[in-house]
mmCIF file of C-alpha atoms in Angstrom:
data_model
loop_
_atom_site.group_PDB
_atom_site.id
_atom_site.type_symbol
_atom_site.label_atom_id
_atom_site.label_comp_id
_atom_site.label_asym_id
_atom_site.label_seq_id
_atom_site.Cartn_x
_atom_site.Cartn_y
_atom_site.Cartn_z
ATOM 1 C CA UNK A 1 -7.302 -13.192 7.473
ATOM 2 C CA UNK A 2 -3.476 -13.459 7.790
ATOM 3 C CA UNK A 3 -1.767 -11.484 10.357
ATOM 4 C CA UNK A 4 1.717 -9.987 9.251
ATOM 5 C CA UNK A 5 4.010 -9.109 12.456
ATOM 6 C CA UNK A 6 6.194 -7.022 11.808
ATOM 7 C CA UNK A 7 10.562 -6.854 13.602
ATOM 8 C CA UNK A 8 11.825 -4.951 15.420
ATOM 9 C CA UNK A 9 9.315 -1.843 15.980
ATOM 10 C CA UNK A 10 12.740 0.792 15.016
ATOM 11 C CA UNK A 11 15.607 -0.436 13.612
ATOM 12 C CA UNK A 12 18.650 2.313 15.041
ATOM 13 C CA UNK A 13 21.484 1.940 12.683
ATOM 14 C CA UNK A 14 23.989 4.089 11.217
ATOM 15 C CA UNK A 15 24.977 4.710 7.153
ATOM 16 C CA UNK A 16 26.718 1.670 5.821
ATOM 17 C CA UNK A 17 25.388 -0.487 8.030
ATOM 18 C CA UNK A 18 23.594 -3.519 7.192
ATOM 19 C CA UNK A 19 20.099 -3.575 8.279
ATOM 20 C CA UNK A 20 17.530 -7.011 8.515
ATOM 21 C CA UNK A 21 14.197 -6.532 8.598
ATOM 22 C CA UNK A 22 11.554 -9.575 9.675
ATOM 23 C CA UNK A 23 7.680 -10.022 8.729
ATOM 24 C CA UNK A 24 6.222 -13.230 9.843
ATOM 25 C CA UNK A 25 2.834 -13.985 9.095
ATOM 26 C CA UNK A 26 0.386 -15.886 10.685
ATOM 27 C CA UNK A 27 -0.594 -18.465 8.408
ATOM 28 C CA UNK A 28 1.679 -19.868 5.165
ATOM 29 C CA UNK A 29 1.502 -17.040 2.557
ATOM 30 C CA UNK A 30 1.311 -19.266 -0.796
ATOM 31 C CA UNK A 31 3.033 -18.964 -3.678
ATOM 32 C CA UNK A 32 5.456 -16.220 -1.826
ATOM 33 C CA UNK A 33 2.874 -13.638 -2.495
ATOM 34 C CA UNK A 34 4.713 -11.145 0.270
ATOM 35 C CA UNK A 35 5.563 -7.628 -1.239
ATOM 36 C CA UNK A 36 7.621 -5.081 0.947
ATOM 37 C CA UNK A 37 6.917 -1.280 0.624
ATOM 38 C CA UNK A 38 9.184 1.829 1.476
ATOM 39 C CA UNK A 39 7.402 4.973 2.611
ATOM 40 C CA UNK A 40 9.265 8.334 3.718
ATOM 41 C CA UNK A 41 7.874 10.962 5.733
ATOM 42 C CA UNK A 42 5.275 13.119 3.431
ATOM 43 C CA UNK A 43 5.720 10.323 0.648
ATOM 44 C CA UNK A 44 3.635 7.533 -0.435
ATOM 45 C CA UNK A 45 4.737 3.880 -0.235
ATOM 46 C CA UNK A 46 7.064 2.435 -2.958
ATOM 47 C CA UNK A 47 7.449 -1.022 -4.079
ATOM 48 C CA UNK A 48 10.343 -2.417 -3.263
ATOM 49 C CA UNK A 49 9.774 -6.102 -3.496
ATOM 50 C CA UNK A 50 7.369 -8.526 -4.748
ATOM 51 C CA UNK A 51 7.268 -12.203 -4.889
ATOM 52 C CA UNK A 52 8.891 -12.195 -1.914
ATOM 53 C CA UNK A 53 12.567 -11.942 -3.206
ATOM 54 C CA UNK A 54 12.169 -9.994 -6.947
ATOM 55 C CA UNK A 55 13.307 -6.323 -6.867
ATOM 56 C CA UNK A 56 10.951 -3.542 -8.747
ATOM 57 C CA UNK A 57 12.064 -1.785 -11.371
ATOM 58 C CA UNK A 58 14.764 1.021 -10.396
ATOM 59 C CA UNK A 59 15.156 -0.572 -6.590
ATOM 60 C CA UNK A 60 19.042 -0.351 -6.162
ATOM 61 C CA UNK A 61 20.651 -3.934 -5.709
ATOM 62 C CA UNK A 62 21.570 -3.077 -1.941
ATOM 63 C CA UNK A 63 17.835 -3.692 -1.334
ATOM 64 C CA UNK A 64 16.889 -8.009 -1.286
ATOM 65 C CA UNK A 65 13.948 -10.326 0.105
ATOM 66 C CA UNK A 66 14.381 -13.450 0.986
ATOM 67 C CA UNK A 67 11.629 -16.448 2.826
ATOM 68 C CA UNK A 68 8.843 -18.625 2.663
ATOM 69 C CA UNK A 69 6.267 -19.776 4.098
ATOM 70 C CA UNK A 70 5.596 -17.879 7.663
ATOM 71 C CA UNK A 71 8.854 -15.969 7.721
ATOM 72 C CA UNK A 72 9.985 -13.294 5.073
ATOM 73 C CA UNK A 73 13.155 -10.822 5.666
ATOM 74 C CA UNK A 74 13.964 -7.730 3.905
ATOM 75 C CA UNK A 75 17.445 -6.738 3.751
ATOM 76 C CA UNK A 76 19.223 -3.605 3.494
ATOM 77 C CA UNK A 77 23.378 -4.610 2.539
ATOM 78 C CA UNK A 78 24.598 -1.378 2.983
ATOM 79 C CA UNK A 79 22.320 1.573 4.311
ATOM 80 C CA UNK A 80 22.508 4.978 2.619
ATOM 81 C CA UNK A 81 20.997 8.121 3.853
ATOM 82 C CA UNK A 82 17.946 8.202 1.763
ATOM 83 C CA UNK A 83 17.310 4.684 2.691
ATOM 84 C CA UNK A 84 16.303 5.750 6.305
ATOM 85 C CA UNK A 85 12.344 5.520 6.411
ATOM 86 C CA UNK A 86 9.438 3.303 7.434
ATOM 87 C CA UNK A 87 8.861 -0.385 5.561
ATOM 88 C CA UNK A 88 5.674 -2.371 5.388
ATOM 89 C CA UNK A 89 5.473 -5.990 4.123
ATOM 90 C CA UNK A 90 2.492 -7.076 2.016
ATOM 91 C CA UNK A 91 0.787 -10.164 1.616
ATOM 92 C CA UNK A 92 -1.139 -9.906 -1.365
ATOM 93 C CA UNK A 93 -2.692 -13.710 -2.266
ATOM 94 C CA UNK A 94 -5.564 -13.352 -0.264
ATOM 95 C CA UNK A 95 -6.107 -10.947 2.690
ATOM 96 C CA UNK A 96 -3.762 -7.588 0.944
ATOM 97 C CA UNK A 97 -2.883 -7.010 4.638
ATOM 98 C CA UNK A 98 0.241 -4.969 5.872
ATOM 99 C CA UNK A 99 1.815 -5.134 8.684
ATOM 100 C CA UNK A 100 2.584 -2.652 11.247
ATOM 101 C CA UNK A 101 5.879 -1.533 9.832
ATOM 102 C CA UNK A 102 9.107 -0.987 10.443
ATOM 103 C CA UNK A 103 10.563 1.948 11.433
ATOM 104 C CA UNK A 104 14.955 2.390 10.153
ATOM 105 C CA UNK A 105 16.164 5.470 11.965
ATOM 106 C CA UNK A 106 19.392 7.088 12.375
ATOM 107 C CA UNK A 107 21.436 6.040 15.215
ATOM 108 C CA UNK B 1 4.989 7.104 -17.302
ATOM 109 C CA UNK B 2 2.306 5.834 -14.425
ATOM 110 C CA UNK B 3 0.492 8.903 -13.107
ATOM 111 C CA UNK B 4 -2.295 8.583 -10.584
ATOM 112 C CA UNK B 5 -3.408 12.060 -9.021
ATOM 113 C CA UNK B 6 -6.345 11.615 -6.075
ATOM 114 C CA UNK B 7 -8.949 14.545 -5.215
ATOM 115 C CA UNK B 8 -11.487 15.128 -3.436
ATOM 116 C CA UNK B 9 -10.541 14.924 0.195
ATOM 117 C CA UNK B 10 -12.216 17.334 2.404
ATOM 118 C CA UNK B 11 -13.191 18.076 6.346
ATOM 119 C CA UNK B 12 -16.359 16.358 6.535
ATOM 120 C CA UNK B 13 -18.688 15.901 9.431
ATOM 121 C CA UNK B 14 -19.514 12.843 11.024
ATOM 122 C CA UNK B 15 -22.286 10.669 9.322
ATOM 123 C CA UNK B 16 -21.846 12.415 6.221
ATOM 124 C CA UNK B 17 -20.751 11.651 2.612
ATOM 125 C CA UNK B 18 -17.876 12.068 0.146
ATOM 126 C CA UNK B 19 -16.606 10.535 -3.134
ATOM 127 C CA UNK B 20 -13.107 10.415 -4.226
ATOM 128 C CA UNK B 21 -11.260 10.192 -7.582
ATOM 129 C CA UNK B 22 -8.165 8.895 -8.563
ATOM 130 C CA UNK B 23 -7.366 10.069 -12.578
ATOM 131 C CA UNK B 24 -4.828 7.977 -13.934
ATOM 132 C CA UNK B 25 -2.445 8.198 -17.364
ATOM 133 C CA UNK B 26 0.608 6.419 -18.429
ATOM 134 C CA UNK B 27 -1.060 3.120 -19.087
ATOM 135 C CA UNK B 28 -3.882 0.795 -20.417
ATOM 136 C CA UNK B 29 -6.051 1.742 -17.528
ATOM 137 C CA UNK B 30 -8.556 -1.226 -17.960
ATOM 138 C CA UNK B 31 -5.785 -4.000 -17.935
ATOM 139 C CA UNK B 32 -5.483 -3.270 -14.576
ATOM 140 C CA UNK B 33 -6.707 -3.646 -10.755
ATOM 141 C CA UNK B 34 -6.989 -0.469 -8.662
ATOM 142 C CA UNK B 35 -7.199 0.100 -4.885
ATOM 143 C CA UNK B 36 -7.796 2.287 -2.562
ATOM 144 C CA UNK B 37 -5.504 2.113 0.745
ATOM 145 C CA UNK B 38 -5.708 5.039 3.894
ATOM 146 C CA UNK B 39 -3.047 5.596 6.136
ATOM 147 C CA UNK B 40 -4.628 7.694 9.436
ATOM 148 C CA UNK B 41 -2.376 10.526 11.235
ATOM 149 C CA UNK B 42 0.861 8.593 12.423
ATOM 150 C CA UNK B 43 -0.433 4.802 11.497
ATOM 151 C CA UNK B 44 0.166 2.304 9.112
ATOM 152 C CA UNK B 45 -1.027 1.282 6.194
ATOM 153 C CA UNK B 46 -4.530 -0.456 6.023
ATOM 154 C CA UNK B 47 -6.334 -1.165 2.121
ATOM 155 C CA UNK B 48 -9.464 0.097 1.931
ATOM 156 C CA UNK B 49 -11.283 -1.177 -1.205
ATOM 157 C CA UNK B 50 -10.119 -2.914 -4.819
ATOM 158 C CA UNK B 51 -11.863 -3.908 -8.024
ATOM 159 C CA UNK B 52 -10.401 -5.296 -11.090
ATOM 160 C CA UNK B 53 -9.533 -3.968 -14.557
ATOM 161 C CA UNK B 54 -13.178 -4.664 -16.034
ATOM 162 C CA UNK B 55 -14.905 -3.078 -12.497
ATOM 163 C CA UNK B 56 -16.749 -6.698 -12.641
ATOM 164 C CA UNK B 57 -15.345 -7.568 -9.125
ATOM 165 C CA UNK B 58 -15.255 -5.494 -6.097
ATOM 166 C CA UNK B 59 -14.110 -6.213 -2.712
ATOM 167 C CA UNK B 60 -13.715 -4.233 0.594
ATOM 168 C CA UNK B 61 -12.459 -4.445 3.501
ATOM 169 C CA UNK B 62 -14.785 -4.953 6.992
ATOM 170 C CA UNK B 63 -14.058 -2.111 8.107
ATOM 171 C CA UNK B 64 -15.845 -0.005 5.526
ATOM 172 C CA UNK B 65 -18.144 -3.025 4.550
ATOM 173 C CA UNK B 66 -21.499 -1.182 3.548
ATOM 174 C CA UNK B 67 -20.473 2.147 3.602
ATOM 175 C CA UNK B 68 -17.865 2.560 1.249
ATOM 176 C CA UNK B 69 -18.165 1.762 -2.985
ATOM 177 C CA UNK B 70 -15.447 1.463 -5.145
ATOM 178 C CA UNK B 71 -15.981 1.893 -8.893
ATOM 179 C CA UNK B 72 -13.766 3.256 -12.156
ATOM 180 C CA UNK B 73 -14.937 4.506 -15.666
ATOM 181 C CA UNK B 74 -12.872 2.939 -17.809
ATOM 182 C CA UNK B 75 -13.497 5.422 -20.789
ATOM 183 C CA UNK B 76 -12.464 8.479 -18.299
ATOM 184 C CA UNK B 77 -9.071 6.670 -16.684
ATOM 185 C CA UNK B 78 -10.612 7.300 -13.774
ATOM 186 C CA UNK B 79 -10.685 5.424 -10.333
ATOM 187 C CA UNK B 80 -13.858 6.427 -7.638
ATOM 188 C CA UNK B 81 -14.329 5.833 -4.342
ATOM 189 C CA UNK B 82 -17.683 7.022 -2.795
ATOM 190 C CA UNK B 83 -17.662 7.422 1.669
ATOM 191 C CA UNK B 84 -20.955 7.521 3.009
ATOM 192 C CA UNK B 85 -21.328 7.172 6.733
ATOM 193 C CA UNK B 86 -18.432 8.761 7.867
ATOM 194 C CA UNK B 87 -16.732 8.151 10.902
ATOM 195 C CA UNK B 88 -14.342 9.938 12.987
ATOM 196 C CA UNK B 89 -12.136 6.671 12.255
ATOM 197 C CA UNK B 90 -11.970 7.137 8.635
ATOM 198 C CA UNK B 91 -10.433 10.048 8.945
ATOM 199 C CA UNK B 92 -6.699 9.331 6.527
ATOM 200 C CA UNK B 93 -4.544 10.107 3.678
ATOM 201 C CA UNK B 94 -6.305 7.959 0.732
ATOM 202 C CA UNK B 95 -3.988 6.562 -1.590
ATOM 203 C CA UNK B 96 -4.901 5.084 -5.514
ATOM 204 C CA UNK B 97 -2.761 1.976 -6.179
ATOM 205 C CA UNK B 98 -2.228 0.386 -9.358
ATOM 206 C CA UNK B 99 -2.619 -3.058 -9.209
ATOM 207 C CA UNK B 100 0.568 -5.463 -11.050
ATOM 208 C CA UNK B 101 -2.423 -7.280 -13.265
ATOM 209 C CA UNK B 102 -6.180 -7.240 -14.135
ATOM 210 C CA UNK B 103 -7.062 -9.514 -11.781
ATOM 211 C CA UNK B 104 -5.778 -11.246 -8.379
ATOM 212 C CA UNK B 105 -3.208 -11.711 -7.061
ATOM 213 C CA UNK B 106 -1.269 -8.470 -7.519
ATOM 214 C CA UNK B 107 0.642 -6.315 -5.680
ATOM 215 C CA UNK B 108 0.637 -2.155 -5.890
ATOM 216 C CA UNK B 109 3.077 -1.678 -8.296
ATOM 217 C CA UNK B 110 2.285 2.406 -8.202
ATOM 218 C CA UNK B 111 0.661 4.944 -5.753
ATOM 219 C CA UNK B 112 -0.671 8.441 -6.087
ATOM 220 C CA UNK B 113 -0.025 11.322 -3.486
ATOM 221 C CA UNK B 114 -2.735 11.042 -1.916
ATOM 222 C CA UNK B 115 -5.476 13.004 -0.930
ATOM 223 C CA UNK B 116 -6.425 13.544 3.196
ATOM 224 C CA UNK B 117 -10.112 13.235 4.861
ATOM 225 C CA UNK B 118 -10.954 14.594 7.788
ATOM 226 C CA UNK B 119 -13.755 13.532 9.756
ATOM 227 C CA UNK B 120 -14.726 15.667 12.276
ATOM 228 C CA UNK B 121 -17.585 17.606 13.722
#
């Protein structure tokens, strides 16, 4: 089963800040098959990513994945106030395992 | 428009038994993969159980291994999950995910509300 690690724990930013999230997995995730999630308190998870890098339909342009391999990144260019929340990357070739998530809080 | 609404969630005691639904609308409901994923109080996400658009192929996860059974009726849109054997550990918010295809790989391209179990005695 492949591990996905999850960094840092919380992520303390501010609005308009740029914020860069990491997953790493423990074994090569083939074919980039590494989704990322969004999930706000009382919500249920969103897509936000699949593929690794390819935005789901309606996810604002701000929001962009990038890796291979072992080590993935989500990135946030500019963060607006409903973008605080909890993320969870995905792999989804073999095991469907999250990770742990990563908390984005106000600073 | 993709709408999945879960039911069924309940206080339960432990060793006993529950099923879950997940009706769905919007879509071709048999051209696609379905899962069920839990989140317990405060805690990540972990999937639970899938099975593909034709309910052919079922998999679940270790941790419910023998005690959980996914299943869908295709002609009712609607997505099951039955609990027997409950733990204290099971107790979660149970999500319905739509899968991206029929088959593997996919990734949950849509999620219901949810619908909470509690375990306890």
């Amino acid at each position: 089963e492949i591990v996905l690690t999850q960094s840092p724990g919380t992520l303390s930013l501010s609005p308009g800040e740029r914020a860069t999230l990491s997953c790493r997995a423990s074994q090569t995730i083939s074919t980039n098959y590494l989704a990322w999630y969004q999930q706000k308190p009382g919500q249920a998870p969103r897509l936000l990513i699949y593929g690794a890098s390819n935005r789901a339909t309606g996810v604002p342009d701000r929001f962009s994945g990038s890796g291979s391999g072992t080590d993935f990144t989500l990135t946030i260019s500019r963060l607006e106030p409903e973008d605080f929340a909890v993320y969870y990357c995905q792999e989804y070739g073999t095991s469907r395992t999250f990770g742990q998530g990563t908390k984005v809080e106000i600073k | 428009e993709v709408q999945l609404l879960e039911s069924g969630g309940d206080l339960v005691q432990p060793g006993g038994s529950l099923r879950l639904s997940c009706a769905a609308s919007g879509f071709t409901f048999s051209n696609y993969a379905m899962s069920w994923v839990r989140q317990a109080p405060g805690m990540g996400l972990e999937w639970v159980s899938a099975i593909d658009g034709s309910g052919g192929s079922t998999y679940h996860a270790d941790s419910v291994k023998g005690r959980f059974t996914i299943s869908r009726d295709n002609s009712k849109n609607t997505l099951y999950l039955q609990m027997n054997s409950l733990r204290v550990d099971d107790t979660a918010v149970y999500y319905c995910a739509r899968g991206s295809a029929a088959g593997r790989p996919y990734y949950f391209q849509n999620w219901g509300q949810g619908t909470l179990v509690t375990v306890s005695s």
